[in-house]
mmCIF file of C-alpha atoms in Angstrom:
data_model
loop_
_atom_site.group_PDB
_atom_site.id
_atom_site.type_symbol
_atom_site.label_atom_id
_atom_site.label_comp_id
_atom_site.label_asym_id
_atom_site.label_seq_id
_atom_site.Cartn_x
_atom_site.Cartn_y
_atom_site.Cartn_z
ATOM 1 C CA MET A 1 -20.340 -80.252 -8.282
ATOM 2 C CA SER A 2 -19.089 -78.335 -5.228
ATOM 3 C CA LYS A 3 -19.438 -79.956 -1.876
ATOM 4 C CA PHE A 4 -20.373 -76.579 -0.485
ATOM 5 C CA ALA A 5 -24.054 -75.353 -0.921
ATOM 6 C CA VAL A 6 -24.372 -72.400 -3.154
ATOM 7 C CA SER A 7 -27.078 -69.924 -1.930
ATOM 8 C CA PRO A 8 -30.491 -70.659 -3.390
ATOM 9 C CA ASP A 9 -30.778 -66.997 -4.176
ATOM 10 C CA LEU A 10 -27.885 -67.274 -6.427
ATOM 11 C CA ASN A 11 -29.420 -70.193 -8.351
ATOM 12 C CA ARG A 12 -32.690 -68.343 -8.717
ATOM 13 C CA ALA A 13 -31.128 -65.137 -9.890
ATOM 14 C CA PHE A 14 -28.280 -66.437 -12.108
ATOM 15 C CA GLY A 15 -29.063 -69.875 -13.009
ATOM 16 C CA ASN A 16 -25.953 -71.937 -13.593
ATOM 17 C CA GLN A 17 -23.589 -69.017 -13.704
ATOM 18 C CA THR A 18 -22.513 -69.686 -10.074
ATOM 19 C CA SER A 19 -19.394 -70.763 -8.182
ATOM 20 C CA ASP A 20 -18.154 -70.879 -4.689
ATOM 21 C CA VAL A 21 -15.155 -68.701 -5.491
ATOM 22 C CA THR A 22 -14.342 -66.390 -8.290
ATOM 23 C CA ILE A 23 -10.723 -65.331 -8.907
ATOM 24 C CA VAL A 24 -10.096 -62.153 -10.861
ATOM 25 C CA GLY A 25 -6.555 -62.321 -12.450
ATOM 26 C CA ALA A 26 -4.958 -65.536 -13.649
ATOM 27 C CA GLY A 27 -1.251 -64.653 -13.085
ATOM 28 C CA ALA A 28 0.820 -66.611 -10.582
ATOM 29 C CA ALA A 29 -1.303 -65.866 -7.514
ATOM 30 C CA GLY A 30 -4.608 -66.351 -9.311
ATOM 31 C CA SER A 31 -3.776 -69.523 -11.155
ATOM 32 C CA MET A 32 -2.180 -71.111 -8.089
ATOM 33 C CA ALA A 33 -5.175 -70.314 -6.082
ATOM 34 C CA ALA A 34 -7.561 -71.779 -8.579
ATOM 35 C CA ILE A 35 -5.719 -75.013 -8.530
ATOM 36 C CA ALA A 36 -5.347 -75.102 -4.780
ATOM 37 C CA LEU A 37 -8.974 -74.374 -4.084
ATOM 38 C CA ALA A 38 -10.364 -76.608 -6.895
ATOM 39 C CA ARG A 39 -8.326 -79.543 -5.406
ATOM 40 C CA ARG A 40 -10.225 -79.076 -2.192
ATOM 41 C CA GLY A 41 -13.515 -79.748 -4.092
ATOM 42 C CA ILE A 42 -14.480 -75.957 -4.304
ATOM 43 C CA SER A 43 -16.083 -74.770 -7.482
ATOM 44 C CA VAL A 44 -13.930 -71.902 -9.053
ATOM 45 C CA THR A 45 -14.374 -69.364 -11.769
ATOM 46 C CA LEU A 46 -11.000 -67.835 -12.890
ATOM 47 C CA ILE A 47 -11.258 -64.634 -14.979
ATOM 48 C CA ASP A 48 -8.515 -63.051 -17.057
ATOM 49 C CA MET A 49 -8.740 -60.625 -19.936
ATOM 50 C CA ARG A 50 -5.875 -62.572 -21.741
ATOM 51 C CA ALA A 51 -6.569 -66.061 -23.084
ATOM 52 C CA LYS A 52 -2.913 -66.774 -23.082
ATOM 53 C CA HIS A 53 -0.337 -64.988 -20.977
ATOM 54 C CA PRO A 54 2.105 -62.928 -23.253
ATOM 55 C CA PRO A 55 5.790 -62.588 -22.617
ATOM 56 C CA GLU A 56 6.395 -60.588 -19.383
ATOM 57 C CA PHE A 57 9.517 -59.758 -17.446
ATOM 58 C CA ARG A 58 8.690 -60.894 -14.000
ATOM 59 C CA CYS A 59 9.846 -63.720 -11.612
ATOM 60 C CA GLU A 60 12.367 -65.884 -13.555
ATOM 61 C CA LYS A 61 13.846 -68.158 -10.959
ATOM 62 C CA ILE A 62 12.717 -70.196 -7.991
ATOM 63 C CA VAL A 63 15.297 -71.006 -5.349
ATOM 64 C CA ASP A 64 15.732 -73.856 -3.000
ATOM 65 C CA GLU A 65 14.109 -72.006 0.037
ATOM 66 C CA GLN A 66 10.895 -71.718 -2.007
ATOM 67 C CA LEU A 67 10.654 -75.327 -2.977
ATOM 68 C CA ALA A 68 8.866 -76.227 0.308
ATOM 69 C CA PHE A 69 5.957 -73.916 -0.749
ATOM 70 C CA VAL A 70 5.988 -75.357 -4.304
ATOM 71 C CA GLU A 71 5.739 -78.895 -2.908
ATOM 72 C CA LYS A 72 2.978 -78.084 -0.424
ATOM 73 C CA LEU A 73 0.996 -76.685 -3.547
ATOM 74 C CA GLY A 74 1.727 -79.876 -5.437
ATOM 75 C CA LEU A 75 3.338 -77.883 -8.208
ATOM 76 C CA LEU A 76 6.915 -79.015 -8.366
ATOM 77 C CA GLY A 77 6.145 -80.933 -11.561
ATOM 78 C CA VAL A 78 5.240 -77.664 -13.390
ATOM 79 C CA PHE A 79 8.636 -76.106 -12.556
ATOM 80 C CA GLN A 80 10.483 -79.284 -13.565
ATOM 81 C CA ARG A 81 8.795 -79.206 -16.943
ATOM 82 C CA ILE A 82 9.387 -75.533 -17.807
ATOM 83 C CA GLY A 83 12.557 -74.744 -15.892
ATOM 84 C CA THR A 84 16.260 -75.391 -16.113
ATOM 85 C CA ARG A 85 17.675 -76.880 -13.047
ATOM 86 C CA VAL A 86 20.829 -75.628 -11.270
ATOM 87 C CA ASP A 87 22.507 -77.638 -8.479
ATOM 88 C CA GLN A 88 25.438 -75.419 -7.622
ATOM 89 C CA MET A 89 26.012 -71.650 -7.552
ATOM 90 C CA LEU A 90 29.026 -69.502 -7.252
ATOM 91 C CA VAL A 91 28.519 -66.675 -4.649
ATOM 92 C CA VAL A 92 30.946 -63.781 -4.894
ATOM 93 C CA ARG A 93 31.230 -60.912 -2.456
ATOM 94 C CA SER A 94 33.838 -58.054 -2.442
ATOM 95 C CA GLY A 95 35.347 -59.599 -5.505
ATOM 96 C CA GLN A 96 36.185 -63.013 -3.779
ATOM 97 C CA ILE A 97 34.375 -66.248 -4.014
ATOM 98 C CA GLU A 98 32.520 -66.623 -0.647
ATOM 99 C CA GLU A 99 30.820 -69.910 -1.370
ATOM 100 C CA ARG A 100 30.299 -72.658 -3.815
ATOM 101 C CA LYS A 101 26.666 -73.086 -2.757
ATOM 102 C CA THR A 102 24.962 -76.402 -3.114
ATOM 103 C CA THR A 103 21.454 -75.502 -4.081
ATOM 104 C CA THR A 104 18.255 -76.578 -6.109
ATOM 105 C CA GLU A 105 17.021 -73.720 -8.437
ATOM 106 C CA TYR A 106 14.959 -73.571 -11.648
ATOM 107 C CA GLY A 107 15.161 -70.859 -14.165
ATOM 108 C CA PHE A 108 12.061 -70.228 -16.257
ATOM 109 C CA ASN A 109 10.146 -67.679 -18.457
ATOM 110 C CA TYR A 110 7.239 -66.180 -16.381
ATOM 111 C CA GLN A 111 4.780 -66.695 -19.272
ATOM 112 C CA ASP A 112 5.563 -70.391 -19.472
ATOM 113 C CA LEU A 113 4.929 -70.703 -15.770
ATOM 114 C CA ILE A 114 1.508 -69.013 -16.120
ATOM 115 C CA ASN A 115 0.374 -70.896 -19.285
ATOM 116 C CA SER A 116 1.529 -74.036 -17.685
ATOM 117 C CA LEU A 117 -0.493 -73.452 -14.569
ATOM 118 C CA ARG A 118 -3.504 -72.680 -16.728
ATOM 119 C CA ALA A 119 -3.095 -75.697 -18.857
ATOM 120 C CA GLY A 120 -3.209 -77.779 -15.675
ATOM 121 C CA LEU A 121 -6.493 -76.242 -14.172
ATOM 122 C CA PRO A 122 -8.799 -78.939 -12.615
ATOM 123 C CA ALA A 123 -12.072 -79.771 -14.273
ATOM 124 C CA ASN A 124 -13.941 -77.704 -11.644
ATOM 125 C CA VAL A 125 -12.340 -74.504 -12.665
ATOM 126 C CA ARG A 126 -14.254 -72.438 -15.338
ATOM 127 C CA PHE A 127 -11.929 -70.129 -17.112
ATOM 128 C CA VAL A 128 -13.636 -66.893 -18.420
ATOM 129 C CA ASN A 129 -11.520 -64.805 -20.907
ATOM 130 C CA GLU A 130 -12.991 -61.327 -20.358
ATOM 131 C CA ARG A 131 -12.255 -58.076 -18.531
ATOM 132 C CA VAL A 132 -13.991 -57.262 -15.290
ATOM 133 C CA ALA A 133 -15.796 -53.921 -15.280
ATOM 134 C CA GLU A 134 -17.143 -53.988 -11.825
ATOM 135 C CA ILE A 135 -17.595 -55.923 -8.636
ATOM 136 C CA ARG A 136 -20.682 -55.532 -6.382
ATOM 137 C CA ASN A 137 -19.867 -56.914 -2.999
ATOM 138 C CA SER A 138 -22.046 -57.748 -0.039
ATOM 139 C CA GLU A 139 -22.217 -60.066 2.944
ATOM 140 C CA ASP A 140 -24.189 -62.706 0.908
ATOM 141 C CA VAL A 141 -23.827 -62.562 -2.953
ATOM 142 C CA GLN A 142 -20.990 -61.080 -4.951
ATOM 143 C CA THR A 143 -21.842 -59.933 -8.410
ATOM 144 C CA ILE A 144 -19.087 -59.570 -11.131
ATOM 145 C CA VAL A 145 -20.062 -57.457 -14.151
ATOM 146 C CA LEU A 146 -17.948 -58.255 -17.096
ATOM 147 C CA ALA A 147 -17.058 -55.835 -19.924
ATOM 148 C CA ASN A 148 -19.343 -57.599 -22.419
ATOM 149 C CA GLY A 149 -22.247 -57.059 -19.940
ATOM 150 C CA GLU A 150 -22.419 -60.515 -18.649
ATOM 151 C CA ARG A 151 -22.968 -60.967 -14.826
ATOM 152 C CA LEU A 152 -21.462 -63.720 -12.744
ATOM 153 C CA SER A 153 -22.231 -64.454 -9.182
ATOM 154 C CA THR A 154 -20.217 -66.032 -6.539
ATOM 155 C CA ARG A 155 -20.006 -66.311 -2.646
ATOM 156 C CA LEU A 156 -16.356 -65.083 -2.510
ATOM 157 C CA VAL A 157 -14.228 -62.857 -4.906
ATOM 158 C CA VAL A 158 -10.398 -63.240 -4.698
ATOM 159 C CA LEU A 159 -8.528 -60.348 -6.168
ATOM 160 C CA ALA A 160 -5.235 -61.457 -7.751
ATOM 161 C CA THR A 161 -4.963 -58.500 -10.048
ATOM 162 C CA GLY A 162 -1.322 -57.697 -9.339
ATOM 163 C CA LEU A 163 -0.400 -54.070 -9.717
ATOM 164 C CA ALA A 164 -3.534 -53.242 -11.658
ATOM 165 C CA GLN A 165 -5.586 -50.677 -9.653
ATOM 166 C CA SER A 166 -8.858 -50.096 -11.480
ATOM 167 C CA ILE A 167 -10.923 -52.699 -9.621
ATOM 168 C CA ARG A 168 -9.402 -51.880 -6.344
ATOM 169 C CA GLN A 169 -10.107 -48.212 -6.642
ATOM 170 C CA LYS A 170 -13.726 -48.966 -7.532
ATOM 171 C CA LEU A 171 -14.037 -51.020 -4.392
ATOM 172 C CA GLY A 172 -12.672 -48.069 -2.426
ATOM 173 C CA ILE A 173 -9.360 -49.934 -1.664
ATOM 174 C CA ALA A 174 -6.579 -47.449 -1.465
ATOM 175 C CA ARG A 175 -2.763 -48.079 -1.307
ATOM 176 C CA ASP A 176 -0.059 -46.587 0.817
ATOM 177 C CA SER A 177 3.592 -46.261 -0.208
ATOM 178 C CA VAL A 178 5.950 -48.342 1.956
ATOM 179 C CA HIS A 179 8.921 -46.580 0.469
ATOM 180 C CA HIS A 180 9.169 -43.938 -2.224
ATOM 181 C CA GLN A 181 12.496 -45.157 -3.750
ATOM 182 C CA PRO A 182 11.587 -47.848 -6.242
ATOM 183 C CA SER A 183 13.417 -51.054 -6.936
ATOM 184 C CA LEU A 184 14.621 -51.771 -10.405
ATOM 185 C CA CYS A 185 15.183 -55.136 -12.014
ATOM 186 C CA MET A 186 16.942 -55.417 -15.374
ATOM 187 C CA GLY A 187 17.158 -58.750 -17.264
ATOM 188 C CA PHE A 188 18.776 -60.027 -20.523
ATOM 189 C CA SER A 189 20.023 -63.192 -21.917
ATOM 190 C CA LEU A 190 23.744 -63.822 -22.812
ATOM 191 C CA ARG A 191 26.072 -66.331 -24.256
ATOM 192 C CA PRO A 192 29.830 -66.475 -23.686
ATOM 193 C CA GLY A 193 32.112 -64.770 -26.316
ATOM 194 C CA ALA A 194 33.630 -66.624 -29.131
ATOM 195 C CA GLY A 195 35.964 -69.282 -28.011
ATOM 196 C CA SER A 196 35.132 -69.041 -24.435
ATOM 197 C CA LYS A 197 32.765 -70.470 -21.839
ATOM 198 C CA PHE A 198 31.339 -69.618 -18.549
ATOM 199 C CA LYS A 199 33.305 -71.107 -15.674
ATOM 200 C CA PHE A 200 30.259 -71.476 -13.405
ATOM 201 C CA PRO A 201 26.933 -73.227 -13.455
ATOM 202 C CA ALA A 202 25.336 -70.185 -11.963
ATOM 203 C CA LEU A 203 26.708 -66.941 -10.300
ATOM 204 C CA THR A 204 25.520 -64.423 -7.755
ATOM 205 C CA TYR A 205 27.834 -61.419 -7.590
ATOM 206 C CA TYR A 206 27.252 -58.696 -5.010
ATOM 207 C CA SER A 207 28.312 -55.258 -5.979
ATOM 208 C CA GLU A 208 31.728 -54.113 -4.447
ATOM 209 C CA CYS A 209 31.062 -50.464 -5.230
ATOM 210 C CA LEU A 210 28.518 -48.504 -3.014
ATOM 211 C CA GLU A 211 28.392 -45.661 -5.539
ATOM 212 C CA SER A 212 26.883 -48.069 -7.990
ATOM 213 C CA SER A 213 23.521 -48.352 -6.093
ATOM 214 C CA ILE A 214 23.409 -51.947 -7.213
ATOM 215 C CA ALA A 215 22.479 -54.738 -4.884
ATOM 216 C CA TYR A 216 23.732 -57.665 -6.981
ATOM 217 C CA ILE A 217 23.558 -59.457 -10.279
ATOM 218 C CA THR A 218 22.552 -63.191 -10.535
ATOM 219 C CA LEU A 219 23.193 -65.382 -13.578
ATOM 220 C CA PHE A 220 21.550 -68.668 -14.176
ATOM 221 C CA PRO A 221 20.829 -71.025 -17.121
ATOM 222 C CA MET A 222 17.460 -70.772 -18.857
ATOM 223 C CA GLY A 223 17.295 -73.177 -21.797
ATOM 224 C CA ASP A 224 20.303 -72.803 -23.949
ATOM 225 C CA VAL A 225 21.256 -69.347 -22.704
ATOM 226 C CA MET A 226 22.494 -67.783 -19.402
ATOM 227 C CA ARG A 227 19.974 -65.403 -17.929
ATOM 228 C CA ALA A 228 21.218 -62.155 -16.120
ATOM 229 C CA ASN A 229 18.949 -60.406 -13.462
ATOM 230 C CA LEU A 230 20.418 -57.139 -12.162
ATOM 231 C CA PHE A 231 18.859 -55.607 -9.116
ATOM 232 C CA ALA A 232 19.546 -51.927 -8.439
ATOM 233 C CA TYR A 233 17.973 -48.640 -7.059
ATOM 234 C CA HIS A 234 17.890 -46.240 -10.016
ATOM 235 C CA GLY A 235 15.190 -44.242 -11.717
ATOM 236 C CA TYR A 236 14.295 -44.916 -15.326
ATOM 237 C CA ASP A 237 16.000 -41.647 -16.344
ATOM 238 C CA ASP A 238 19.303 -42.615 -14.593
ATOM 239 C CA PRO A 239 22.215 -42.668 -17.191
ATOM 240 C CA PHE A 240 23.153 -46.197 -15.893
ATOM 241 C CA VAL A 241 19.796 -47.590 -17.122
ATOM 242 C CA GLY A 242 20.450 -46.253 -20.661
ATOM 243 C CA ASP A 243 24.061 -47.519 -20.584
ATOM 244 C CA ILE A 244 22.836 -51.139 -19.551
ATOM 245 C CA ARG A 245 20.266 -50.985 -22.422
ATOM 246 C CA ASN A 246 22.923 -49.990 -25.040
ATOM 247 C CA ASP A 247 25.986 -51.884 -23.914
ATOM 248 C CA PRO A 248 25.324 -54.017 -20.824
ATOM 249 C CA ARG A 249 29.033 -55.495 -20.770
ATOM 250 C CA ALA A 250 30.640 -52.077 -20.635
ATOM 251 C CA ALA A 251 28.197 -50.771 -18.211
ATOM 252 C CA LEU A 252 28.365 -53.644 -15.834
ATOM 253 C CA TYR A 253 32.155 -53.824 -15.733
ATOM 254 C CA ARG A 254 32.168 -50.037 -15.093
ATOM 255 C CA ALA A 255 29.946 -50.320 -12.217
ATOM 256 C CA MET A 256 31.319 -53.731 -10.855
ATOM 257 C CA PRO A 257 34.853 -54.014 -12.015
ATOM 258 C CA GLY A 258 35.613 -57.334 -10.249
ATOM 259 C CA LEU A 259 32.698 -59.011 -12.198
ATOM 260 C CA GLU A 260 34.827 -59.252 -15.353
ATOM 261 C CA LYS A 261 37.129 -61.727 -13.711
ATOM 262 C CA TYR A 262 34.196 -64.236 -13.338
ATOM 263 C CA LEU A 263 31.932 -63.383 -16.228
ATOM 264 C CA GLY A 264 34.597 -62.573 -18.921
ATOM 265 C CA ALA A 265 33.577 -61.889 -22.553
ATOM 266 C CA PHE A 266 29.801 -62.453 -23.378
ATOM 267 C CA GLU A 267 27.427 -61.510 -26.066
ATOM 268 C CA LYS A 268 23.828 -60.208 -25.260
ATOM 269 C CA THR A 269 21.285 -62.252 -27.188
ATOM 270 C CA ASP A 270 18.102 -60.233 -26.613
ATOM 271 C CA ASP A 271 17.026 -56.852 -25.500
ATOM 272 C CA VAL A 272 17.477 -55.605 -21.982
ATOM 273 C CA ARG A 273 14.020 -55.663 -20.102
ATOM 274 C CA ILE A 274 13.384 -53.528 -17.209
ATOM 275 C CA ARG A 275 10.892 -53.695 -14.327
ATOM 276 C CA MET A 276 10.375 -51.133 -11.715
ATOM 277 C CA VAL A 277 8.414 -51.775 -8.518
ATOM 278 C CA ASP A 278 7.144 -49.258 -5.919
ATOM 279 C CA LEU A 279 6.695 -50.807 -2.524
ATOM 280 C CA ASP A 280 3.180 -50.337 -1.371
ATOM 281 C CA LYS A 281 0.420 -52.031 0.664
ATOM 282 C CA VAL A 282 -3.388 -51.523 0.529
ATOM 283 C CA ARG A 283 -5.768 -50.147 3.092
ATOM 284 C CA ASN A 284 -9.464 -50.353 3.436
ATOM 285 C CA HIS A 285 -9.120 -53.806 1.994
ATOM 286 C CA LEU A 286 -11.289 -55.599 4.629
ATOM 287 C CA GLN A 287 -14.585 -55.750 2.749
ATOM 288 C CA HIS A 288 -17.557 -58.099 2.590
ATOM 289 C CA GLY A 289 -16.984 -60.920 0.167
ATOM 290 C CA VAL A 290 -13.650 -59.815 -1.297
ATOM 291 C CA VAL A 291 -10.120 -61.001 -0.437
ATOM 292 C CA LEU A 292 -6.716 -59.724 -1.948
ATOM 293 C CA ILE A 293 -3.712 -61.938 -2.442
ATOM 294 C CA GLY A 294 -0.198 -61.543 -3.778
ATOM 295 C CA ASP A 295 0.858 -58.189 -5.265
ATOM 296 C CA ALA A 296 -2.835 -57.071 -5.142
ATOM 297 C CA PHE A 297 -2.422 -56.766 -1.450
ATOM 298 C CA GLN A 298 1.264 -55.898 -0.915
ATOM 299 C CA THR A 299 4.149 -55.594 -3.376
ATOM 300 C CA SER A 300 7.641 -56.987 -2.730
ATOM 301 C CA CYS A 301 11.152 -55.739 -3.673
ATOM 302 C CA PRO A 302 12.489 -57.974 -6.634
ATOM 303 C CA ALA A 303 15.943 -57.951 -5.211
ATOM 304 C CA THR A 304 14.819 -59.952 -2.109
ATOM 305 C CA GLY A 305 13.145 -62.775 -4.125
ATOM 306 C CA THR A 306 10.112 -62.604 -1.678
ATOM 307 C CA GLY A 307 7.421 -61.860 -4.304
ATOM 308 C CA LEU A 308 6.725 -65.523 -5.331
ATOM 309 C CA THR A 309 7.244 -66.689 -1.736
ATOM 310 C CA ARG A 310 4.474 -64.339 -0.565
ATOM 311 C CA CYS A 311 2.221 -65.252 -3.278
ATOM 312 C CA MET A 312 2.528 -69.002 -2.593
ATOM 313 C CA ASN A 313 2.097 -68.337 1.094
ATOM 314 C CA ASP A 314 -1.083 -66.374 0.393
ATOM 315 C CA VAL A 315 -2.445 -69.084 -1.644
ATOM 316 C CA LEU A 316 -1.695 -71.690 1.099
ATOM 317 C CA ARG A 317 -3.267 -69.658 3.801
ATOM 318 C CA LEU A 318 -6.278 -68.788 1.719
ATOM 319 C CA SER A 319 -6.942 -72.366 1.060
ATOM 320 C CA GLU A 320 -6.797 -73.193 4.756
ATOM 321 C CA HIS A 321 -9.493 -70.698 5.489
ATOM 322 C CA VAL A 322 -11.942 -70.952 2.615
ATOM 323 C CA ASN A 323 -13.366 -74.333 3.685
ATOM 324 C CA GLY A 324 -14.516 -72.933 6.930
ATOM 325 C CA TRP A 325 -15.868 -69.702 5.392
ATOM 326 C CA LEU A 326 -17.953 -71.625 2.821
ATOM 327 C CA ALA A 327 -19.347 -74.124 5.420
ATOM 328 C CA SER A 328 -21.644 -71.502 6.968
ATOM 329 C CA PRO A 329 -23.799 -68.558 5.390
ATOM 330 C CA LEU A 330 -22.522 -65.032 4.685
ATOM 331 C CA MET A 331 -19.068 -63.869 3.746
ATOM 332 C CA SER A 332 -18.612 -60.914 6.195
ATOM 333 C CA THR A 333 -15.584 -58.959 7.038
ATOM 334 C CA ALA A 334 -15.531 -60.733 10.362
ATOM 335 C CA LYS A 335 -14.894 -64.024 8.569
ATOM 336 C CA LEU A 336 -12.388 -62.695 6.088
ATOM 337 C CA SER A 337 -10.322 -61.011 8.752
ATOM 338 C CA SER A 338 -9.015 -64.507 9.794
ATOM 339 C CA PHE A 339 -7.021 -64.560 6.578
ATOM 340 C CA TYR A 340 -5.461 -61.096 6.868
ATOM 341 C CA ASN A 341 -4.683 -61.828 10.672
ATOM 342 C CA ASP A 342 -3.261 -65.246 9.993
ATOM 343 C CA PRO A 343 0.114 -65.262 11.859
ATOM 344 C CA LEU A 344 1.819 -67.212 8.982
ATOM 345 C CA LYS A 345 0.797 -64.468 6.547
ATOM 346 C CA THR A 346 1.410 -61.431 8.725
ATOM 347 C CA SER A 347 4.879 -62.693 9.746
ATOM 348 C CA LEU A 348 5.952 -63.404 6.099
ATOM 349 C CA ASP A 349 4.572 -60.042 4.880
ATOM 350 C CA ALA A 350 6.431 -58.216 7.652
ATOM 351 C CA GLU A 351 9.586 -60.081 6.879
ATOM 352 C CA ALA A 352 9.317 -59.156 3.213
ATOM 353 C CA THR A 353 9.036 -55.414 4.005
ATOM 354 C CA HIS A 354 11.953 -55.644 6.361
ATOM 355 C CA ALA A 355 14.090 -57.519 3.776
ATOM 356 C CA ALA A 356 13.172 -54.817 1.076
ATOM 357 C CA ASN A 357 14.223 -51.955 3.401
ATOM 358 C CA TYR A 358 17.316 -53.689 4.549
ATOM 359 C CA ALA A 359 18.505 -54.573 0.961
ATOM 360 C CA ARG A 360 18.010 -50.998 -0.221
ATOM 361 C CA LEU A 361 19.791 -49.369 2.680
ATOM 362 C CA PHE A 362 22.617 -51.951 2.422
ATOM 363 C CA ALA A 363 23.168 -51.085 -1.154
ATOM 364 C CA THR A 364 22.658 -47.266 -0.847
ATOM 365 C CA ASP A 365 22.979 -45.891 2.603
ATOM 366 C CA ARG A 366 26.371 -44.225 3.365
ATOM 367 C CA SER A 367 25.757 -43.615 7.049
ATOM 368 C CA LEU A 368 28.311 -45.013 9.590
ATOM 369 C CA SER A 369 25.813 -47.567 10.861
ATOM 370 C CA TRP A 370 25.416 -49.072 7.382
ATOM 371 C CA ASP A 371 29.123 -48.854 6.687
ATOM 372 C CA LEU A 372 29.683 -50.996 9.788
ATOM 373 C CA ARG A 373 26.980 -53.510 8.544
ATOM 374 C CA ARG A 374 28.751 -53.782 5.227
ATOM 375 C CA ILE A 375 32.273 -54.184 6.942
ATOM 376 C CA LYS A 376 30.823 -56.895 9.083
ATOM 377 C CA ALA A 377 29.422 -58.677 5.826
ATOM 378 C CA VAL A 378 32.829 -58.443 4.133
ATOM 379 C CA LEU A 379 34.633 -59.778 7.279
ATOM 380 C CA ARG A 380 32.198 -62.638 7.549
ATOM 381 C CA SER A 381 32.580 -63.373 3.773
ATOM 382 C CA ARG A 382 36.412 -63.512 4.295
ATOM 383 C CA PHE A 383 36.051 -65.720 7.277
ATOM 384 C CA ASN A 384 33.881 -68.061 5.254
ATOM 385 C CA ILE A 385 36.478 -68.085 2.408
ATOM 386 C CA MET A 386 39.336 -68.860 4.816
ATOM 387 C CA GLU A 387 37.274 -71.554 6.645
ATOM 388 C CA ALA A 388 36.425 -73.223 3.290
ATOM 389 C CA ALA A 389 40.046 -73.146 2.181
ATOM 390 C CA LEU A 390 41.223 -74.603 5.375
ATOM 391 C CA ALA A 391 38.578 -77.359 5.362
ATOM 392 C CA GLU A 392 39.682 -78.153 1.735
ATOM 393 C CA ARG A 393 43.353 -78.303 2.748
ATOM 394 C CA LEU A 394 42.766 -80.443 5.765
ATOM 395 C CA GLY A 395 40.673 -82.793 3.522
ATOM 396 C CA LEU A 396 43.483 -83.051 1.073
ATOM 397 C CA LEU A 397 46.095 -83.618 3.829
ATOM 398 C CA SER A 398 44.002 -86.423 5.470
ATOM 399 C CA ALA A 399 43.140 -88.114 2.118
ATOM 400 C CA PRO A 400 44.895 -91.504 1.567
#
């Protein structure tokens, strides 16, 4: 039973089909939000049209900077169960080793993450396997009409529908493009060629060729294979995309010749999967009784790794506000604006947009100002290399 009082009008009209909060979409944002809110004693209904999340090419790695968010959400155990841990990564820029980075990262299948989150839903979360046809929102009662005709009532609706537009459009929520050039992520699994082995636990290799329009490729273990995620700025119809699908080894080594020195011979073990993301942000989203989180509010560039960070931050910020909202009547725009205006949310959203634009321009812009930025990055990389070599030499010289 919720510690927050449900409006008597809801009980009279809909019997027991009530909850404090109803979350539409049980992907990463929705499932994490359901867990976080339920742990605060809030009754939650979680709706998704898929009973079990199918294989999907989305976030496949969580890195050390994100672990603070994971720990705040109390979800580290989930990533430890489903993921393959890495403690060191080789970072290569301009064809030379920039850093042997000490890190803590987990590689995982996205569907394993979602299904594990769903399996761990608290008892006060009701999961509804159905499609949402319509949401009727107001200051007081929110009515959700399911595709089977059933109606659910709630005080607050949280839209965690990702890139899906139907429900947003029916509510009059539009989206604006942040940048027209999309970000492309390509992923596949690989093993070392016969008689060889990879000489790194994990690898991040930044493209040395501006003409390639590639940001970088990162390789990390996932189970018994090495997973490759390549981040670039191409359209689906670009010949490079077809080349990667047909022969990723040849295509990669043509685009980034220095990569072969580190990766060597390898065999692809599955099909190349591709995900394209347009950067956009919604408008007219401030409405009675409805809040948007994660990609439903703003998309992120895959190359920056900020998508899951923003998702977790949205969940944390939402969970800080919901208690206060539910403690008093109505669910007006005046209340809900506190979430959208939360400085920890707005600052991270702005940082994600800046990072997306910077990464794209760094990899593609041929103007003098960006040439100078790239030169600066190369010089900094070489300084780091020399500094590390000197430190290692001094360490050897001073050893007993």
